[in-house]
């Protein structure tokens, strides 16, 4: 389950501003998005811009989405990968 946690970086570690239910000594994947001093989150366009190009996918991903999502055979002649 994805969570959004606001944390402060003290120069060495990220310290959550509120208690969390994270399991100690477990690995987590983090996406760092700066929050303004006013506490406002970036708008949706800023979030999309920050995430744009962040997925490492095959070049034919959009043409062959059924293959990658559901395991169906690739379409003949549609892609060259």
CSV table of N, CA, C and O in Angstrom, one decimal:
chain,number,residue,atom,x,y,z
A,1,UNK,N,0.8,-1.2,0.0
A,1,UNK,CA,0.0,0.0,0.0
A,1,UNK,C,0.9,1.2,0.0
A,1,UNK,O,1.8,1.4,0.8
A,2,UNK,N,0.6,2.1,-0.9
A,2,UNK,CA,1.4,3.4,-1.0
A,2,UNK,C,1.0,4.3,0.1
A,2,UNK,O,-0.1,4.4,0.5
A,3,UNK,N,2.0,5.1,0.6
A,3,UNK,CA,1.8,6.1,1.6
A,3,UNK,C,2.5,7.3,1.2
A,3,UNK,O,3.5,7.3,0.6
A,4,UNK,N,2.0,8.5,1.6
A,4,UNK,CA,2.7,9.7,1.5
A,4,UNK,C,3.1,10.2,2.9
A,4,UNK,O,2.2,10.3,3.8
A,5,UNK,N,4.4,10.4,3.1
A,5,UNK,CA,4.9,10.8,4.4
A,5,UNK,C,5.7,12.0,4.1
A,5,UNK,O,6.5,12.1,3.2
A,6,UNK,N,5.5,13.0,5.0
A,6,UNK,CA,6.3,14.2,4.9
A,6,UNK,C,7.5,14.0,5.9
A,6,UNK,O,7.3,13.7,7.0
A,7,UNK,N,8.7,14.3,5.4
A,7,UNK,CA,9.9,14.1,6.3
A,7,UNK,C,10.8,15.3,6.1
A,7,UNK,O,10.8,16.0,5.1
A,8,UNK,N,11.7,15.4,7.0
A,8,UNK,CA,12.7,16.5,7.0
A,8,UNK,C,14.1,15.8,6.9
A,8,UNK,O,14.4,14.8,7.7
A,9,UNK,N,14.9,16.2,6.0
A,9,UNK,CA,16.3,15.7,5.8
A,9,UNK,C,17.2,16.5,6.7
A,9,UNK,O,17.3,17.7,6.6
A,10,UNK,N,17.8,15.9,7.7
A,10,UNK,CA,18.7,16.6,8.6
A,10,UNK,C,20.1,16.6,8.2
A,10,UNK,O,21.0,17.0,9.0
A,11,UNK,N,20.4,16.2,7.0
A,11,UNK,CA,21.8,16.2,6.5
A,11,UNK,C,22.3,14.8,6.4
A,11,UNK,O,23.3,14.5,5.7
A,12,UNK,N,21.7,13.9,7.1
A,12,UNK,CA,22.1,12.5,7.1
A,12,UNK,C,21.0,11.5,6.9
A,12,UNK,O,21.2,10.5,6.2
A,13,UNK,N,19.9,11.8,7.5
A,13,UNK,CA,18.7,10.8,7.4
A,13,UNK,C,17.4,11.6,7.2
A,13,UNK,O,17.4,12.8,7.5
A,14,UNK,N,16.4,11.0,6.6
A,14,UNK,CA,15.1,11.5,6.5
A,14,UNK,C,14.3,11.2,7.8
A,14,UNK,O,14.3,10.1,8.2
A,15,UNK,N,13.8,12.2,8.5
A,15,UNK,CA,13.0,12.0,9.7
A,15,UNK,C,11.6,12.4,9.5
A,15,UNK,O,11.2,13.5,9.2
A,16,UNK,N,10.7,11.4,9.6
A,16,UNK,CA,9.2,11.7,9.4
A,16,UNK,C,8.7,12.7,10.4
A,16,UNK,O,9.2,12.8,11.5
A,17,UNK,N,7.8,13.6,9.9
A,17,UNK,CA,7.3,14.6,10.8
A,17,UNK,C,6.2,14.0,11.7
A,17,UNK,O,5.8,14.7,12.6
A,18,UNK,N,5.7,12.9,11.4
A,18,UNK,CA,4.6,12.2,12.2
A,18,UNK,C,4.9,10.8,12.3
A,18,UNK,O,5.7,10.2,11.5
A,19,UNK,N,4.3,10.1,13.3
A,19,UNK,CA,4.6,8.7,13.5
A,19,UNK,C,4.1,7.9,12.2
A,19,UNK,O,3.2,8.3,11.5
A,20,UNK,N,4.8,6.8,11.9
A,20,UNK,CA,4.5,6.0,10.8
A,20,UNK,C,4.3,4.5,11.2
A,20,UNK,O,4.6,4.2,12.3
A,21,UNK,N,3.7,3.7,10.4
A,21,UNK,CA,3.5,2.3,10.6
A,21,UNK,C,4.5,1.5,9.8
A,21,UNK,O,4.3,0.3,9.5
A,22,UNK,N,5.6,2.1,9.4
A,22,UNK,CA,6.6,1.4,8.7
A,22,UNK,C,7.4,0.4,9.6
A,22,UNK,O,7.6,0.7,10.7
A,23,UNK,N,7.8,-0.7,9.0
A,23,UNK,CA,8.5,-1.8,9.7
A,23,UNK,C,10.0,-1.4,9.8
A,23,UNK,O,10.6,-1.2,8.7
A,24,UNK,N,10.6,-1.3,11.0
A,24,UNK,CA,12.0,-0.9,11.1
A,24,UNK,C,12.9,-1.9,10.4
A,24,UNK,O,12.5,-3.1,10.3
A,25,UNK,N,14.0,-1.5,9.8
A,25,UNK,CA,15.0,-2.3,9.1
A,25,UNK,C,14.4,-2.9,7.9
A,25,UNK,O,14.9,-4.0,7.5
A,26,UNK,N,13.4,-2.4,7.3
A,26,UNK,CA,12.8,-2.9,6.0
A,26,UNK,C,13.2,-2.0,4.9
A,26,UNK,O,13.4,-0.8,5.1
A,27,UNK,N,13.2,-2.5,3.7
A,27,UNK,CA,13.6,-1.7,2.5
A,27,UNK,C,12.3,-1.1,1.9
A,27,UNK,O,11.3,-1.7,1.9
A,28,UNK,N,12.4,0.2,1.5
A,28,UNK,CA,11.3,0.9,0.9
A,28,UNK,C,11.8,1.7,-0.3
A,28,UNK,O,13.0,2.1,-0.3
A,29,UNK,N,11.0,1.9,-1.3
A,29,UNK,CA,11.3,2.7,-2.4
A,29,UNK,C,10.8,4.1,-2.2
A,29,UNK,O,9.6,4.3,-1.9
A,30,UNK,N,11.6,5.1,-2.3
A,30,UNK,CA,11.3,6.5,-2.1
A,30,UNK,C,11.2,7.3,-3.3
A,30,UNK,O,12.1,7.1,-4.2
A,31,UNK,N,10.3,8.2,-3.4
A,31,UNK,CA,10.2,9.2,-4.5
A,31,UNK,C,10.3,10.5,-3.8
A,31,UNK,O,9.4,10.8,-2.9
A,32,UNK,N,11.3,11.3,-4.0
A,32,UNK,CA,11.5,12.6,-3.3
A,32,UNK,C,10.9,13.7,-4.1
A,32,UNK,O,11.2,14.0,-5.2
A,33,UNK,N,9.9,14.4,-3.5
A,33,UNK,CA,9.3,15.6,-4.1
A,33,UNK,C,9.4,16.7,-3.1
A,33,UNK,O,8.9,16.6,-1.9
A,34,UNK,N,10.1,17.8,-3.4
A,34,UNK,CA,10.2,18.9,-2.5
A,34,UNK,C,8.8,19.5,-2.1
A,34,UNK,O,7.9,19.6,-2.9
A,35,UNK,N,8.7,19.9,-0.9
A,35,UNK,CA,7.5,20.5,-0.4
A,35,UNK,C,7.9,22.0,0.0
A,35,UNK,O,8.9,22.1,0.7
A,36,UNK,N,7.1,22.9,-0.4
A,36,UNK,CA,7.4,24.3,-0.1
A,36,UNK,C,7.4,24.6,1.4
A,36,UNK,O,6.7,23.8,2.1
A,37,UNK,N,8.0,25.6,1.9
A,37,UNK,CA,8.0,25.9,3.3
A,37,UNK,C,6.6,26.2,3.8
A,37,UNK,O,6.3,26.1,5.0
A,38,UNK,N,5.7,26.6,2.9
A,38,UNK,CA,4.3,26.9,3.3
A,38,UNK,C,3.5,25.6,3.6
A,38,UNK,O,2.4,25.6,4.1
A,39,UNK,N,4.1,24.4,3.2
A,39,UNK,CA,3.5,23.2,3.5
A,39,UNK,C,2.6,22.7,2.3
A,39,UNK,O,2.0,21.7,2.4
A,40,UNK,N,2.5,23.6,1.3
A,40,UNK,CA,1.7,23.2,0.2
A,40,UNK,C,2.3,22.2,-0.7
A,40,UNK,O,3.5,22.2,-0.9
A,41,UNK,N,1.6,21.2,-1.1
A,41,UNK,CA,2.1,20.2,-2.1
A,41,UNK,C,2.1,20.8,-3.5
A,41,UNK,O,1.3,21.7,-3.8
A,42,UNK,N,3.0,20.3,-4.3
A,42,UNK,CA,3.0,20.8,-5.7
A,42,UNK,C,1.7,20.4,-6.4
A,42,UNK,O,1.0,19.4,-6.0
A,43,UNK,N,1.3,21.2,-7.4
A,43,UNK,CA,0.1,20.8,-8.1
A,43,UNK,C,0.3,19.6,-9.0
A,43,UNK,O,1.4,19.1,-9.1
A,44,UNK,N,-0.8,19.1,-9.5
A,44,UNK,CA,-0.8,17.9,-10.3
A,44,UNK,C,0.2,18.0,-11.5
A,44,UNK,O,0.9,17.0,-11.8
A,45,UNK,N,0.3,19.1,-12.1
A,45,UNK,CA,1.2,19.3,-13.3
A,45,UNK,C,2.7,19.2,-12.8
A,45,UNK,O,3.5,18.6,-13.5
A,46,UNK,N,3.0,19.7,-11.7
A,46,UNK,CA,4.4,19.6,-11.2
A,46,UNK,C,4.7,18.1,-10.9
A,46,UNK,O,5.8,17.7,-11.1
A,47,UNK,N,3.7,17.4,-10.3
A,47,UNK,CA,3.9,16.0,-10.0
A,47,UNK,C,4.1,15.2,-11.3
A,47,UNK,O,5.0,14.4,-11.4
A,48,UNK,N,3.3,15.4,-12.3
A,48,UNK,CA,3.4,14.7,-13.5
A,48,UNK,C,4.7,15.0,-14.2
A,48,UNK,O,5.4,14.1,-14.8
A,49,UNK,N,5.2,16.3,-14.2
A,49,UNK,CA,6.4,16.7,-14.8
A,49,UNK,C,7.6,16.0,-14.1
A,49,UNK,O,8.5,15.5,-14.7
A,50,UNK,N,7.5,15.9,-12.7
A,50,UNK,CA,8.6,15.2,-12.0
A,50,UNK,C,8.7,13.7,-12.3
A,50,UNK,O,9.8,13.1,-12.3
A,51,UNK,N,7.5,13.1,-12.6
A,51,UNK,CA,7.5,11.7,-12.9
A,51,UNK,C,7.7,11.3,-14.4
A,51,UNK,O,8.0,10.2,-14.7
A,52,UNK,N,7.6,12.3,-15.2
A,52,UNK,CA,7.7,12.1,-16.7
A,52,UNK,C,9.1,11.5,-17.0
A,52,UNK,O,10.1,12.0,-16.5
A,53,UNK,N,9.1,10.4,-17.7
A,53,UNK,CA,10.3,9.7,-18.2
A,53,UNK,C,11.0,8.9,-17.1
A,53,UNK,O,12.1,8.4,-17.2
A,54,UNK,N,10.3,8.7,-16.0
A,54,UNK,CA,10.9,8.0,-14.9
A,54,UNK,C,10.7,6.4,-15.0
A,54,UNK,O,11.3,5.7,-14.2
A,55,UNK,N,9.9,6.0,-16.0
A,55,UNK,CA,9.7,4.5,-16.1
A,55,UNK,C,10.7,4.0,-17.2
A,55,UNK,O,10.8,4.6,-18.3
A,56,UNK,N,11.3,2.9,-17.0
A,56,UNK,CA,12.2,2.3,-17.9
A,56,UNK,C,11.5,1.2,-18.6
A,56,UNK,O,11.4,0.1,-18.0
A,57,UNK,N,10.9,1.4,-19.7
A,57,UNK,CA,10.0,0.5,-20.4
A,57,UNK,C,10.5,0.2,-21.8
A,57,UNK,O,11.2,1.1,-22.4
A,58,UNK,N,10.1,-0.9,-22.4
A,58,UNK,CA,10.5,-1.2,-23.8
A,58,UNK,C,9.9,-0.1,-24.8
A,58,UNK,O,8.9,0.5,-24.5
A,59,UNK,N,10.6,0.0,-25.9
A,59,UNK,CA,10.1,1.1,-26.9
A,59,UNK,C,8.8,0.8,-27.4
A,59,UNK,O,8.0,1.7,-27.8
A,60,UNK,N,8.4,-0.5,-27.5
A,60,UNK,CA,7.1,-0.9,-28.0
A,60,UNK,C,6.0,-1.0,-27.0
A,60,UNK,O,4.9,-1.6,-27.2
A,61,UNK,N,6.2,-0.5,-25.8
A,61,UNK,CA,5.3,-0.6,-24.7
A,61,UNK,C,3.9,-0.2,-25.0
A,61,UNK,O,2.9,-0.9,-24.7
A,62,UNK,N,3.7,0.9,-25.7
A,62,UNK,CA,2.3,1.4,-25.9
A,62,UNK,C,1.6,0.5,-27.0
A,62,UNK,O,0.5,0.2,-26.9
A,63,UNK,N,2.4,0.1,-28.0
A,63,UNK,CA,1.8,-0.7,-29.1
A,63,UNK,C,1.5,-2.1,-28.6
A,63,UNK,O,0.6,-2.8,-29.1
A,64,UNK,N,2.3,-2.6,-27.7
A,64,UNK,CA,2.2,-4.0,-27.2
A,64,UNK,C,1.7,-4.1,-25.8
A,64,UNK,O,2.1,-5.0,-25.0
A,65,UNK,N,0.9,-3.2,-25.3
A,65,UNK,CA,0.5,-3.2,-23.9
A,65,UNK,C,-0.2,-4.4,-23.5
A,65,UNK,O,0.0,-4.9,-22.4
A,66,UNK,N,-1.0,-5.1,-24.4
A,66,UNK,CA,-1.6,-6.4,-24.0
A,66,UNK,C,-0.6,-7.4,-23.7
A,66,UNK,O,-0.7,-8.2,-22.8
A,67,UNK,N,0.5,-7.4,-24.5
A,67,UNK,CA,1.6,-8.4,-24.3
A,67,UNK,C,2.2,-8.2,-22.9
A,67,UNK,O,2.4,-9.2,-22.2
A,68,UNK,N,2.6,-7.0,-22.6
A,68,UNK,CA,3.3,-6.7,-21.3
A,68,UNK,C,2.3,-6.8,-20.1
A,68,UNK,O,2.8,-7.1,-19.0
A,69,UNK,N,1.1,-6.4,-20.3
A,69,UNK,CA,0.1,-6.5,-19.1
A,69,UNK,C,-0.5,-7.8,-18.9
A,69,UNK,O,-0.6,-8.3,-17.8
A,70,UNK,N,-0.8,-8.5,-20.0
A,70,UNK,CA,-1.6,-9.8,-19.9
A,70,UNK,C,-0.9,-11.0,-20.4
A,70,UNK,O,-1.4,-12.1,-20.3
A,71,UNK,N,0.3,-10.8,-21.0
A,71,UNK,CA,1.0,-12.0,-21.5
A,71,UNK,C,0.6,-12.5,-22.8
A,71,UNK,O,1.0,-13.6,-23.2
A,72,UNK,N,-0.3,-11.8,-23.6
A,72,UNK,CA,-0.7,-12.2,-24.9
A,72,UNK,C,0.4,-12.2,-25.8
A,72,UNK,O,1.4,-11.4,-25.7
A,73,UNK,N,0.4,-13.0,-26.9
A,73,UNK,CA,1.5,-12.9,-27.9
A,73,UNK,C,1.6,-11.5,-28.5
A,73,UNK,O,0.6,-10.8,-28.7
A,74,UNK,N,2.8,-11.2,-28.9
A,74,UNK,CA,3.0,-9.9,-29.6
A,74,UNK,C,2.4,-9.9,-31.0
A,74,UNK,O,2.3,-11.0,-31.6
A,75,UNK,N,1.9,-8.8,-31.4
A,75,UNK,CA,1.3,-8.7,-32.7
A,75,UNK,C,2.4,-8.8,-33.8
A,75,UNK,O,3.4,-8.1,-33.8
A,76,UNK,N,2.2,-9.6,-34.8
A,76,UNK,CA,3.2,-9.7,-35.9
A,76,UNK,C,3.3,-8.4,-36.7
A,76,UNK,O,2.3,-7.8,-37.0
A,77,UNK,N,4.5,-8.0,-36.9
A,77,UNK,CA,4.8,-6.8,-37.7
A,77,UNK,C,4.5,-5.5,-37.0
A,77,UNK,O,4.8,-4.5,-37.6
A,78,UNK,N,4.0,-5.5,-35.8
A,78,UNK,CA,3.7,-4.3,-35.1
A,78,UNK,C,4.9,-3.6,-34.5
A,78,UNK,O,5.0,-2.4,-34.4
A,79,UNK,N,5.9,-4.5,-34.0
A,79,UNK,CA,7.0,-3.9,-33.3
A,79,UNK,C,8.3,-4.6,-33.7
A,79,UNK,O,8.2,-5.7,-34.3
A,80,UNK,N,9.4,-4.0,-33.5
A,80,UNK,CA,10.7,-4.5,-33.9
A,80,UNK,C,11.5,-4.8,-32.6
A,80,UNK,O,12.7,-4.8,-32.7
A,81,UNK,N,11.0,-5.1,-31.5
A,81,UNK,CA,11.8,-5.4,-30.3
A,81,UNK,C,11.6,-6.8,-29.8
A,81,UNK,O,10.7,-7.5,-29.8
